[in-house]
Tab-separated table of C-alpha atoms and ligand atoms in Angstrom:
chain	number	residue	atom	x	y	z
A	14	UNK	CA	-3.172	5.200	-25.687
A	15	UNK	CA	-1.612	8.785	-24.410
A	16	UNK	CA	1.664	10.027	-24.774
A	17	UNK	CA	3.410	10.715	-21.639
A	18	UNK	CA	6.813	11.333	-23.632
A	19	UNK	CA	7.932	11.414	-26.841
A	20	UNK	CA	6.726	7.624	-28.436
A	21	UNK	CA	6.391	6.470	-24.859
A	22	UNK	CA	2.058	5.584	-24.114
A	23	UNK	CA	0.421	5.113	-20.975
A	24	UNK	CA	-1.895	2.022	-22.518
A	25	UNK	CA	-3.228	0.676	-19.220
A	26	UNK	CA	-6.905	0.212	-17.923
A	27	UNK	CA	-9.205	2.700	-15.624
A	28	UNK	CA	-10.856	0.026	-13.339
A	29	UNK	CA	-13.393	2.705	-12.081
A	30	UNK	CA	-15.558	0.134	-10.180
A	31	UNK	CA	-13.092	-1.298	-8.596
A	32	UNK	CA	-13.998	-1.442	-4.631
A	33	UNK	CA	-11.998	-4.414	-3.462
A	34	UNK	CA	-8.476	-5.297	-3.939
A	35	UNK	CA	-6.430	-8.386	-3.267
A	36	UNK	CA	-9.692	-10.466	-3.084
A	37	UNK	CA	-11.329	-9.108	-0.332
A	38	UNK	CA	-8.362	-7.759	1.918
A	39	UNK	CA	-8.043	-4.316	0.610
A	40	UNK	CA	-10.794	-1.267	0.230
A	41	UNK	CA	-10.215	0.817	-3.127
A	42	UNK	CA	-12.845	3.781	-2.467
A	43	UNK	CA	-11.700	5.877	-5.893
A	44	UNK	CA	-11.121	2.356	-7.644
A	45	UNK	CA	-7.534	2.010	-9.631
A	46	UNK	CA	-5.742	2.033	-12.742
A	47	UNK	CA	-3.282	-1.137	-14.217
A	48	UNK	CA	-1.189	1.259	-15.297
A	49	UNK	CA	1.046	-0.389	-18.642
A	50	UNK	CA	3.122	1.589	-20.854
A	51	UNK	CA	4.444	1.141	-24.782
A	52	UNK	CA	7.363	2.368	-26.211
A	53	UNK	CA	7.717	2.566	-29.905
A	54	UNK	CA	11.354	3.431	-30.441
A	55	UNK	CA	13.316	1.230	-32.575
A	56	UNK	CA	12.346	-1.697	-30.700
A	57	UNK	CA	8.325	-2.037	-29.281
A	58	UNK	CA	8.607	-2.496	-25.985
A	59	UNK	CA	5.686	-3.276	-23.627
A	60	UNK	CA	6.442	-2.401	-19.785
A	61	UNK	CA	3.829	-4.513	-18.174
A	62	UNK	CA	0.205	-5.438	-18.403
A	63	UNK	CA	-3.029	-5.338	-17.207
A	64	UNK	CA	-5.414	-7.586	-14.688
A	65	UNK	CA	-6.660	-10.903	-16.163
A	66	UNK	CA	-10.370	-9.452	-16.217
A	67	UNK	CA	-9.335	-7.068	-19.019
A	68	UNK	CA	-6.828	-8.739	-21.229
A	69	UNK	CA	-9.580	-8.820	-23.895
A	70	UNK	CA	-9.825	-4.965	-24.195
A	71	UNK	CA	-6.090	-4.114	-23.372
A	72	UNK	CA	-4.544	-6.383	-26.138
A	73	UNK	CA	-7.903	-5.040	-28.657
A	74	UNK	CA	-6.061	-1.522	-27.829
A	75	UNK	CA	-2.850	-2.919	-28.507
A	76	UNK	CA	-3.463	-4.503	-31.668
A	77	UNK	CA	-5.151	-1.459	-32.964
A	78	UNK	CA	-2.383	0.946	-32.361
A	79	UNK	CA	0.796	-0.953	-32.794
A	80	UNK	CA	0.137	-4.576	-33.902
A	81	UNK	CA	0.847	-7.174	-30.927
A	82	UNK	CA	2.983	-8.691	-33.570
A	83	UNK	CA	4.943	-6.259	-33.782
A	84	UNK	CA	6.373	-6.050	-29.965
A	85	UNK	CA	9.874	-6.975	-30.067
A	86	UNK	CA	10.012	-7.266	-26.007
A	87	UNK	CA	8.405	-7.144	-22.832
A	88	UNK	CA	9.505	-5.789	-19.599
A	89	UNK	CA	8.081	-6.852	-16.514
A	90	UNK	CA	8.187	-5.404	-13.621
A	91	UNK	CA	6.008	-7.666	-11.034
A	92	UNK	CA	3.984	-10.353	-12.073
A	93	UNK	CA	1.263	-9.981	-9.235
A	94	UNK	CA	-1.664	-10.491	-11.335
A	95	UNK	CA	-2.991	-7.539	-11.544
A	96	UNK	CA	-0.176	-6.523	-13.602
A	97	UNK	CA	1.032	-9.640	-15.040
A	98	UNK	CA	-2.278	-11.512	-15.557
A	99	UNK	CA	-2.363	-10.515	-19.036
A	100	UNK	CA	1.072	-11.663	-19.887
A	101	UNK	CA	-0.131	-15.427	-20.944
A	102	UNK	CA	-2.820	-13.841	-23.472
A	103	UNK	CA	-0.215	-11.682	-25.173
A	104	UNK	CA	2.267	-14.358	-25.138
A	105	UNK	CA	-0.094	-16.985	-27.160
A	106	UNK	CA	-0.230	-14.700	-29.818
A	107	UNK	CA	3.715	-13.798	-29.556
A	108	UNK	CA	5.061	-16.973	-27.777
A	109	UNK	CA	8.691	-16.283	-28.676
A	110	UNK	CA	8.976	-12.376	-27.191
A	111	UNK	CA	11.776	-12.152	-24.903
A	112	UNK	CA	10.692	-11.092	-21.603
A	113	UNK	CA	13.023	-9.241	-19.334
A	114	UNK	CA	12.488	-9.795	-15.847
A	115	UNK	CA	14.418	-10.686	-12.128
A	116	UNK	CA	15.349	-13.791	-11.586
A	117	UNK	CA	12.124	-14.272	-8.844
A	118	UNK	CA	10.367	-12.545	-11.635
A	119	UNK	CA	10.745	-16.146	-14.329
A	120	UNK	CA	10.202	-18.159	-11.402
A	121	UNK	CA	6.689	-16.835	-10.244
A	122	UNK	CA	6.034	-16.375	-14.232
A	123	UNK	CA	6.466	-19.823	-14.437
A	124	UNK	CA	4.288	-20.999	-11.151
A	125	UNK	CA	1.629	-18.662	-12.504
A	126	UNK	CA	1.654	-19.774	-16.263
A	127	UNK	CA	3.125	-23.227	-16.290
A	128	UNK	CA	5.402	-21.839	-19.311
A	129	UNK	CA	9.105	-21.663	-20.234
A	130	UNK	CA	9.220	-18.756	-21.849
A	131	UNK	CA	12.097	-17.076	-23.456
A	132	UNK	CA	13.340	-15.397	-20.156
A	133	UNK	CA	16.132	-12.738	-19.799
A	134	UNK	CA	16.921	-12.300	-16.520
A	135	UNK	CA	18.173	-9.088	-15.386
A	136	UNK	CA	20.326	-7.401	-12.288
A	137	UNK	CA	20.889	-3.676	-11.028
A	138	UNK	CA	22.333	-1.645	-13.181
A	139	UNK	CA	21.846	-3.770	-16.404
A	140	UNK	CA	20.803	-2.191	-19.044
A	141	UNK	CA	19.654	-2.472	-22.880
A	142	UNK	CA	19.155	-0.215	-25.637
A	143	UNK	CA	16.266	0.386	-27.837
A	144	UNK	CA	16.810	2.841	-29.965
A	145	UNK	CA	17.247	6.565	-29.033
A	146	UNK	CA	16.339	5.347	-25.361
A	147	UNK	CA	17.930	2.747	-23.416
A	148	UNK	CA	16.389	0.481	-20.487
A	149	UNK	CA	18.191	0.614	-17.219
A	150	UNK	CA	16.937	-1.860	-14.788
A	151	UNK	CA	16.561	-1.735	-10.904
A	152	UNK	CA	15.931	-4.495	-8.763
A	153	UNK	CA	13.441	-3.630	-6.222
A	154	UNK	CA	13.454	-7.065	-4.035
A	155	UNK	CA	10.215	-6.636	-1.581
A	156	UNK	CA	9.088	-3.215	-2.917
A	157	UNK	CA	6.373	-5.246	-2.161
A	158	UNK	CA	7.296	-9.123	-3.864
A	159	UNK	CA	10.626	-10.399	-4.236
A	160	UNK	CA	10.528	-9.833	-7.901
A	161	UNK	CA	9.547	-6.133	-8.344
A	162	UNK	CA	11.758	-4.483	-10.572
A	163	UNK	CA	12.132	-1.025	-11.594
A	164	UNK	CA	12.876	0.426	-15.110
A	165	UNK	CA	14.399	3.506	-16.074
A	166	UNK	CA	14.020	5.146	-19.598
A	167	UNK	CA	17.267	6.540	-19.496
A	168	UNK	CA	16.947	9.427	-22.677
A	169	UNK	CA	13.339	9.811	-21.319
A	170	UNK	CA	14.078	10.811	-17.500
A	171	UNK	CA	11.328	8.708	-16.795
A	172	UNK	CA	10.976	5.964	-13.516
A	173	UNK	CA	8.564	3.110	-14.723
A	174	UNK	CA	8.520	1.938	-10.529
A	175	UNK	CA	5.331	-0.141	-10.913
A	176	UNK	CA	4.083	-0.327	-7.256
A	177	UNK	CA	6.198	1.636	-5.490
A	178	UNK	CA	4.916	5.394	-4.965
A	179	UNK	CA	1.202	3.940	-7.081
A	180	UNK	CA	-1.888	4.623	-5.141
A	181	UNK	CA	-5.660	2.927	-5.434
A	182	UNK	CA	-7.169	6.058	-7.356
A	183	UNK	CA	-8.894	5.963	-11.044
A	184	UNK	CA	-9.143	10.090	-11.657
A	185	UNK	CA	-10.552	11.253	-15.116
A	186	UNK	CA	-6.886	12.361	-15.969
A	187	UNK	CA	-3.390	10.334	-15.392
A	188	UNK	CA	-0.933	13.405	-13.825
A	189	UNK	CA	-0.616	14.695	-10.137
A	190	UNK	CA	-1.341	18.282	-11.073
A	191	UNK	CA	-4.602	17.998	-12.746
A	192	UNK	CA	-6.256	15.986	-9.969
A	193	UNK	CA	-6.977	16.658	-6.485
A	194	UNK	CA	-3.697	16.581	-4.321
A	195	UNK	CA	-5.589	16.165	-1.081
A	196	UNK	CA	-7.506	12.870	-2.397
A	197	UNK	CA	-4.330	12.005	-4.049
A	198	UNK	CA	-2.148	12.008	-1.123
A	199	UNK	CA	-4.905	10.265	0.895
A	200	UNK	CA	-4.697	7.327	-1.403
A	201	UNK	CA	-0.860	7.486	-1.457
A	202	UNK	CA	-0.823	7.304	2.028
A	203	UNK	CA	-3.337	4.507	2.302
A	204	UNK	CA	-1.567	2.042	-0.432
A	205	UNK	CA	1.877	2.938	1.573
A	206	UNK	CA	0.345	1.725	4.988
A	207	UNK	CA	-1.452	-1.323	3.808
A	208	UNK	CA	0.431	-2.176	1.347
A	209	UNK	CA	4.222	-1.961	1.717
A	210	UNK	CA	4.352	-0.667	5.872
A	211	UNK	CA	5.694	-4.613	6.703
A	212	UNK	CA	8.757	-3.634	4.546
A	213	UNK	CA	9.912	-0.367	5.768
A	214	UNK	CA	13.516	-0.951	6.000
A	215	UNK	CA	13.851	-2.006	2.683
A	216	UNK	CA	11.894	0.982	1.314
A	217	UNK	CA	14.236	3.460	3.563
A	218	UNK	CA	17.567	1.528	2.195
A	219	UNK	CA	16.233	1.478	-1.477
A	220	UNK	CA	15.366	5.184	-1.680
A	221	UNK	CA	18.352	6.135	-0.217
A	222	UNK	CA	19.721	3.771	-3.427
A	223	UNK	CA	17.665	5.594	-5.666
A	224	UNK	CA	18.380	9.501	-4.232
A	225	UNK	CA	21.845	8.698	-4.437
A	226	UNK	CA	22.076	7.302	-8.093
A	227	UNK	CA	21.478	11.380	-8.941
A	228	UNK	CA	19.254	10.180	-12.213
A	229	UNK	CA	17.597	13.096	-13.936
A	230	UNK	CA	14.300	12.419	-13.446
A	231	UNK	CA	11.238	14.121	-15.121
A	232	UNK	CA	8.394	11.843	-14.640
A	233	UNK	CA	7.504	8.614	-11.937
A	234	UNK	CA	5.190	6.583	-13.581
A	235	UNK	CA	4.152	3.660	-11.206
A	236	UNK	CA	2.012	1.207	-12.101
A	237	UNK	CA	-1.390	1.951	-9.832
A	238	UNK	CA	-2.645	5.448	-9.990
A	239	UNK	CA	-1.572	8.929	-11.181
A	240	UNK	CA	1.857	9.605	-12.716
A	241	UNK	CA	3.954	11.920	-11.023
A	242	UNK	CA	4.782	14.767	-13.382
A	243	UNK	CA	4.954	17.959	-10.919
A	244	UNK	CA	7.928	17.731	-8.925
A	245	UNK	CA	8.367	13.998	-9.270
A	246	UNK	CA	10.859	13.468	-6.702
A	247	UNK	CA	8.166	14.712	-3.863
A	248	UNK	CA	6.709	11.175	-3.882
A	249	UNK	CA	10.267	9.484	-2.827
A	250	UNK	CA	11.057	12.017	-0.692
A	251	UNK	CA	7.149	11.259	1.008
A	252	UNK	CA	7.908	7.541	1.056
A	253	UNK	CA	11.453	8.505	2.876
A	254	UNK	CA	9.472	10.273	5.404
A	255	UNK	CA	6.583	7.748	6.143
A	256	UNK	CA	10.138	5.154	6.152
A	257	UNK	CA	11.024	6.677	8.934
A	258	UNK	CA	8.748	5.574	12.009
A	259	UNK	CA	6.305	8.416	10.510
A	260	UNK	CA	3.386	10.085	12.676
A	261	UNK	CA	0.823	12.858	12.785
A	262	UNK	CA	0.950	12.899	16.734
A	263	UNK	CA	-2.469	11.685	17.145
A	264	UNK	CA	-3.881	8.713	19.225
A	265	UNK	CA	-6.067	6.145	17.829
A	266	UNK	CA	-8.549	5.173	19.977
A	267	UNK	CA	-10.361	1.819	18.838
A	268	UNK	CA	-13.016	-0.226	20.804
A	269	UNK	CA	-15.421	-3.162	20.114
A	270	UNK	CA	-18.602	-3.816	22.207
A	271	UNK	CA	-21.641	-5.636	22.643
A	272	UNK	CA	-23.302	-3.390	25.275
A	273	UNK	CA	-21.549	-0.599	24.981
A	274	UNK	CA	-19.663	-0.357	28.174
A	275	UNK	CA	-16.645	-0.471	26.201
A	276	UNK	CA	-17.432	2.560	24.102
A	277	UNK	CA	-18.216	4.587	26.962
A	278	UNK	CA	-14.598	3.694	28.468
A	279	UNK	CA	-13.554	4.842	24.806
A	280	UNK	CA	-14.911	7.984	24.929
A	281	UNK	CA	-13.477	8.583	28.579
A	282	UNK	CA	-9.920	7.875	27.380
A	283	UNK	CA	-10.305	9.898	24.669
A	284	UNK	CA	-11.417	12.788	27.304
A	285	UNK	CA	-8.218	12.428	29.371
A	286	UNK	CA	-5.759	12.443	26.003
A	287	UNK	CA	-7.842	15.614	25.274
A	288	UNK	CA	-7.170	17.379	28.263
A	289	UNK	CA	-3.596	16.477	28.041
A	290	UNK	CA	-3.836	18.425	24.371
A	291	UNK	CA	-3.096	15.122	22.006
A	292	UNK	CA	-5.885	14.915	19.572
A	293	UNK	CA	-7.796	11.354	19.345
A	294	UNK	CA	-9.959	9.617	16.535
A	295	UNK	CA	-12.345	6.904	17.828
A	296	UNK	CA	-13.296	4.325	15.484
A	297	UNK	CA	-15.697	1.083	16.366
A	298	UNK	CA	-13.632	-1.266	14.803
A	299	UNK	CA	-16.697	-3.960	14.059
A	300	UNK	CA	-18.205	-1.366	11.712
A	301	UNK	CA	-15.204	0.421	10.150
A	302	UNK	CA	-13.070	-0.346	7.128
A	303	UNK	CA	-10.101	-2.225	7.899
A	304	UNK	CA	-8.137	-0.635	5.388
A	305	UNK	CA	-8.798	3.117	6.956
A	306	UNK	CA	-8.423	1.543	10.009
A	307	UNK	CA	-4.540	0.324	9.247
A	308	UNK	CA	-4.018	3.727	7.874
A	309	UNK	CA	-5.031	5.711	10.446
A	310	UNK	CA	-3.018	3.379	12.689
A	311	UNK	CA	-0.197	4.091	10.367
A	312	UNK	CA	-0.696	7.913	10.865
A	313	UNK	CA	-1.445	7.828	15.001
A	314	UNK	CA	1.973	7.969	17.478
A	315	UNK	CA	-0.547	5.973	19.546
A	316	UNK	CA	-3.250	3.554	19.572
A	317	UNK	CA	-5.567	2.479	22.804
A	318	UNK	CA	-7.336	-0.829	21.746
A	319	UNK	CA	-10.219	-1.943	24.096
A	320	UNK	CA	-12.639	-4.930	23.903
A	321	UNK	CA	-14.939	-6.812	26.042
A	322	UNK	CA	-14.239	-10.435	26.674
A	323	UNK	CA	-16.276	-13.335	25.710
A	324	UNK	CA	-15.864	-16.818	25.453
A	325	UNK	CA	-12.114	-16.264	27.293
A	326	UNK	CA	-11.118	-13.481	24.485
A	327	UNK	CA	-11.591	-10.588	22.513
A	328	UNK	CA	-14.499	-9.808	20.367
A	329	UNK	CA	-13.533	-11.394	16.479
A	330	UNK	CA	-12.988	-8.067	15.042
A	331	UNK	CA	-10.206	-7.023	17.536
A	332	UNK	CA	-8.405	-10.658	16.993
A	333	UNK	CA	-8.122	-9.530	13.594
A	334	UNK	CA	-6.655	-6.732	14.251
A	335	UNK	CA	-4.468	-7.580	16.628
A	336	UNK	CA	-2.838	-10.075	13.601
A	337	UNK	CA	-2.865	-6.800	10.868
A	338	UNK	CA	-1.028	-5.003	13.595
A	339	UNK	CA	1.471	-7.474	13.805
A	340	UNK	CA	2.099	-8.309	10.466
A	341	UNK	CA	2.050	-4.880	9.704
A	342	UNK	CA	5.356	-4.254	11.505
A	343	UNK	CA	4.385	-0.396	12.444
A	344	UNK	CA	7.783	1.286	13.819
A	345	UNK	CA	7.984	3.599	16.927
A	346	UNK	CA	4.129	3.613	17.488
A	347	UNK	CA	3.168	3.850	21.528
A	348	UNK	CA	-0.406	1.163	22.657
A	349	UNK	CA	-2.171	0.617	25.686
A	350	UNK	CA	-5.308	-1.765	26.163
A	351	UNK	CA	-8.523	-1.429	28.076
A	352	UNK	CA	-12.134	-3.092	28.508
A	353	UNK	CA	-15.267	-4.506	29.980
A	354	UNK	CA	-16.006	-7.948	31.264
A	355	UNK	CA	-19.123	-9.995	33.199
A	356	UNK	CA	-16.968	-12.814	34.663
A	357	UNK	CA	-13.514	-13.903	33.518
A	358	UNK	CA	-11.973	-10.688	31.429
A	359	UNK	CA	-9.481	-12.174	29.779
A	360	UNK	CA	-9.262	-9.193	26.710
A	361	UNK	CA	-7.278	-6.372	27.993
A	362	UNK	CA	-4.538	-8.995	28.690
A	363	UNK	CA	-4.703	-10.460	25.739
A	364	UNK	CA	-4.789	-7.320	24.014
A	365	UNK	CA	-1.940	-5.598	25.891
A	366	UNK	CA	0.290	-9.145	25.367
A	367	UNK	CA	-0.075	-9.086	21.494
A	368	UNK	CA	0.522	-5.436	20.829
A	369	UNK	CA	4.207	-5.812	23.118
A	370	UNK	CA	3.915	-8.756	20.643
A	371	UNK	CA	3.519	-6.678	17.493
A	372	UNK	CA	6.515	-4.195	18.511
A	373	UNK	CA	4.322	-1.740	19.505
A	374	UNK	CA	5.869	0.455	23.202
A	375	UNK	CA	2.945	-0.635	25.475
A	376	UNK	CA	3.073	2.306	27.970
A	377	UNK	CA	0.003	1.998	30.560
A	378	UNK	CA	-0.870	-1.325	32.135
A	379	UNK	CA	-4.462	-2.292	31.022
A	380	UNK	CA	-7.501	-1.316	32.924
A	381	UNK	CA	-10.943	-2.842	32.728
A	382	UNK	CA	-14.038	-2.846	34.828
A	383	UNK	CA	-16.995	-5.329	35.452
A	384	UNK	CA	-20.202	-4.576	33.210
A	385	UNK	CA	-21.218	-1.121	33.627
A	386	UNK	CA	-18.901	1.053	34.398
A	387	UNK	CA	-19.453	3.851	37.389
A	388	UNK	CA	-18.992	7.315	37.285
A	389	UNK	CA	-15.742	6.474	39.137
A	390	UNK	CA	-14.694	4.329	37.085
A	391	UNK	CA	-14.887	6.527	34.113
A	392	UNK	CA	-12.825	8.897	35.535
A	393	UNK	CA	-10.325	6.232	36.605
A	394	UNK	CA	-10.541	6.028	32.099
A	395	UNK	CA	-9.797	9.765	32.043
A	396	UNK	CA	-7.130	9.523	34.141
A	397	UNK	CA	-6.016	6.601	32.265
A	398	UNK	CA	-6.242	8.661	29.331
A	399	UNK	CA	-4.078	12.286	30.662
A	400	UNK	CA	-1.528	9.317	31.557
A	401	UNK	CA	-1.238	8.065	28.416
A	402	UNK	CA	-0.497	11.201	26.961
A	403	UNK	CA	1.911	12.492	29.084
A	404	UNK	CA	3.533	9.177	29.007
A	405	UNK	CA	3.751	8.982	24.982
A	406	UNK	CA	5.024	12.856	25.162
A	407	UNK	CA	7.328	12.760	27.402
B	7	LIG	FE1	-0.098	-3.836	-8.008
B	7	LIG	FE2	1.902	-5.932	-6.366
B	7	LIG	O1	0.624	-5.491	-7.604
């Protein structure tokens, strides 16, 4: 365990191999932490747990420095497994802890561990004291499941936000200034866009909440990652701005071919954006990470998707993205579609109907051409390109 404040412990798990998250869904390059917390005041509390996987070695730890028995309560915060998942192996030993949750919180409890536990269900601005600190509790309703709670240690000036403002990253030490900022911010950036992007006016309206409650705040301490112990409140004011239909003014170009006609199309777009000065990144999306892929989309003011029909549709990697784009939600982002065909070229329709689907400001009409493009025709992709950027500038 470490001290992050006086009797408070960080006594969560480094999952340093970790390369997939959510099953498959979700690429965790720098792994992640199940970040749980102890507080020994008068009462034991326990904010959270760990994944299933390590329940073994987290309540070992647990027993070892404070005695499981000897937890008078539990908070929790969200019981998505990979915090929660250890709840039902502490609770057989301890069966009769209350555990103070939302109201969603007991119900998913419940559909996760088929038990009735002693449940104390709690609201904004509810609040109970242990000691020399006292709990204040913040309901964080789709910050990302309709349970997620936040606690603050009032006496501490600490934010216990589980995932909100957490990031995939397992660094040798647990506070924002001793680790790299750049990599840091990368993964911030990357667990905001896949991970809570389909909820963005919620996250606007609830850090508004939380700016305007004026709490003295010394520490964030989510629930995934580092804790924020440098100018805390530059995470929340981050999350405001990526709230806000956030971009980095670049254009996203993404293609998927068999033959490579496509590509070359691609790489003429991304010519005529460049002579109209807007910077590009060009990503083959059959053979790139999904997960970078959603949070460079995230980043871009605009994204050109192209793909050659077959069969009366896109190539399978572009139908999947088309559905992340969508359920994504992305806010003020500008799209276009392009691509190659043989006979029937169905895509760039198809592409162009489900990004005005998704909410995305479709501002060129598709182009495509038959097989091989010509010289001409690329420069009919350059041109499509320079209008594209003027178009999303204007
Ligand atoms: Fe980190 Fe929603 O669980």
């Amino acid at each position: 365990m470490i001290e992050i404040k006086k009797n408070i412990y960080w006594t969560g798990i480094k999952d340093w191999d970790l390369r997939r998250f959510h099953g498959h869904e979700l690429s965790t390059h720098r792994g992640s932490t199940y970040n749980s917390y102890l507080i020994k005041d008068k009462k034991t509390v326990l904010v959270d747990t760990v994944w299933d996987p390590y329940k073994e070695e987290f309540a070992e730890r647990l027993e070892k420095e404070v005695g499981i028995n000897s937890i008078d309560m539990i908070v929790i915060n969200h019981i998505e497994p990979d915090h929660g998942g250890s709840l039902g192996y502490i609770m057989s030993r301890i069966p009769d802890t209350p555990i103070f949750c939302t109201k969603n919180g007991a119900e998913i409890i419940k559909r996760h561990f088929h038990k009735d536990w002693n449940f104390n269900i709690v609201k904004t601005g509810d609040s109970v004291s242990i000691g020399e600190y006292e709990l204040v509790f913040v309901e964080m309703p789709m910050l990302h499941w309709p349970d997620s709670l936040l606690t603050y240690v009032k006496g501490a000036n600490l934010v216990l936000s589980n995932d909100a403002f957490g990031q995939h990253y397992s660094p040798s030490s647990l506070f924002n200034d001793e680790v790299d900022e750049c990599e840091l911010y990368q993964e911030a950036i990357k667990y905001y866009a896949n991970i809570l992007s389909p909820f963005t006016p919620l996250i606007k309206k609830k850090v508004e909440q939380i700016k305007a409650l004026n709490l003295p705040i010394d520490m964030i301490a989510p629930s995934h990652g580092v804790i924020w112990r440098k100018d805390p409140m530059q995470i929340v004011e981050k999350y405001y701005e990526w709230a806000q239909e956030y971009n980095e003014g670049y254009v996203v170009i993404i293609y998927d071919t068999m033959y490579n006609a496509t590509k070359k199309m691609a790489e003429a777009i991304g010519e005529g954006l460049a002579k109209q000065g807007v910077p590009y990144k060009l990503f083959n999306n059959s053979i790139t990470d999904q997960s970078d892929i959603l949070t460079e989309l995230f980043k871009a003011k605009g994204m050109i998707i192209g793909s050659c029909t077959v069969n009366n549709t896109v190539l399978r990697s572009i139908a999947g993205l088309l559905d992340e784009i969508k359920g994504h939600k992305f806010k003020g982002k500008f799209g276009a579609a392009y691509g190659s065909y043989g006979w029937s070229g169905e895509a760039q329709n198809i592409i162009h109907e489900h990004l005005k689907a998704a909410g995305i400001k479709v501002i060129a009409e598709p182009i495509q051409f038959k097989y091989t493009p010509t010289e001409e025709e690329l420069a009919k992709c350059i041109e499509f390109g320079e209008n594209f950027a003027k178009e999303m500038n204007k």
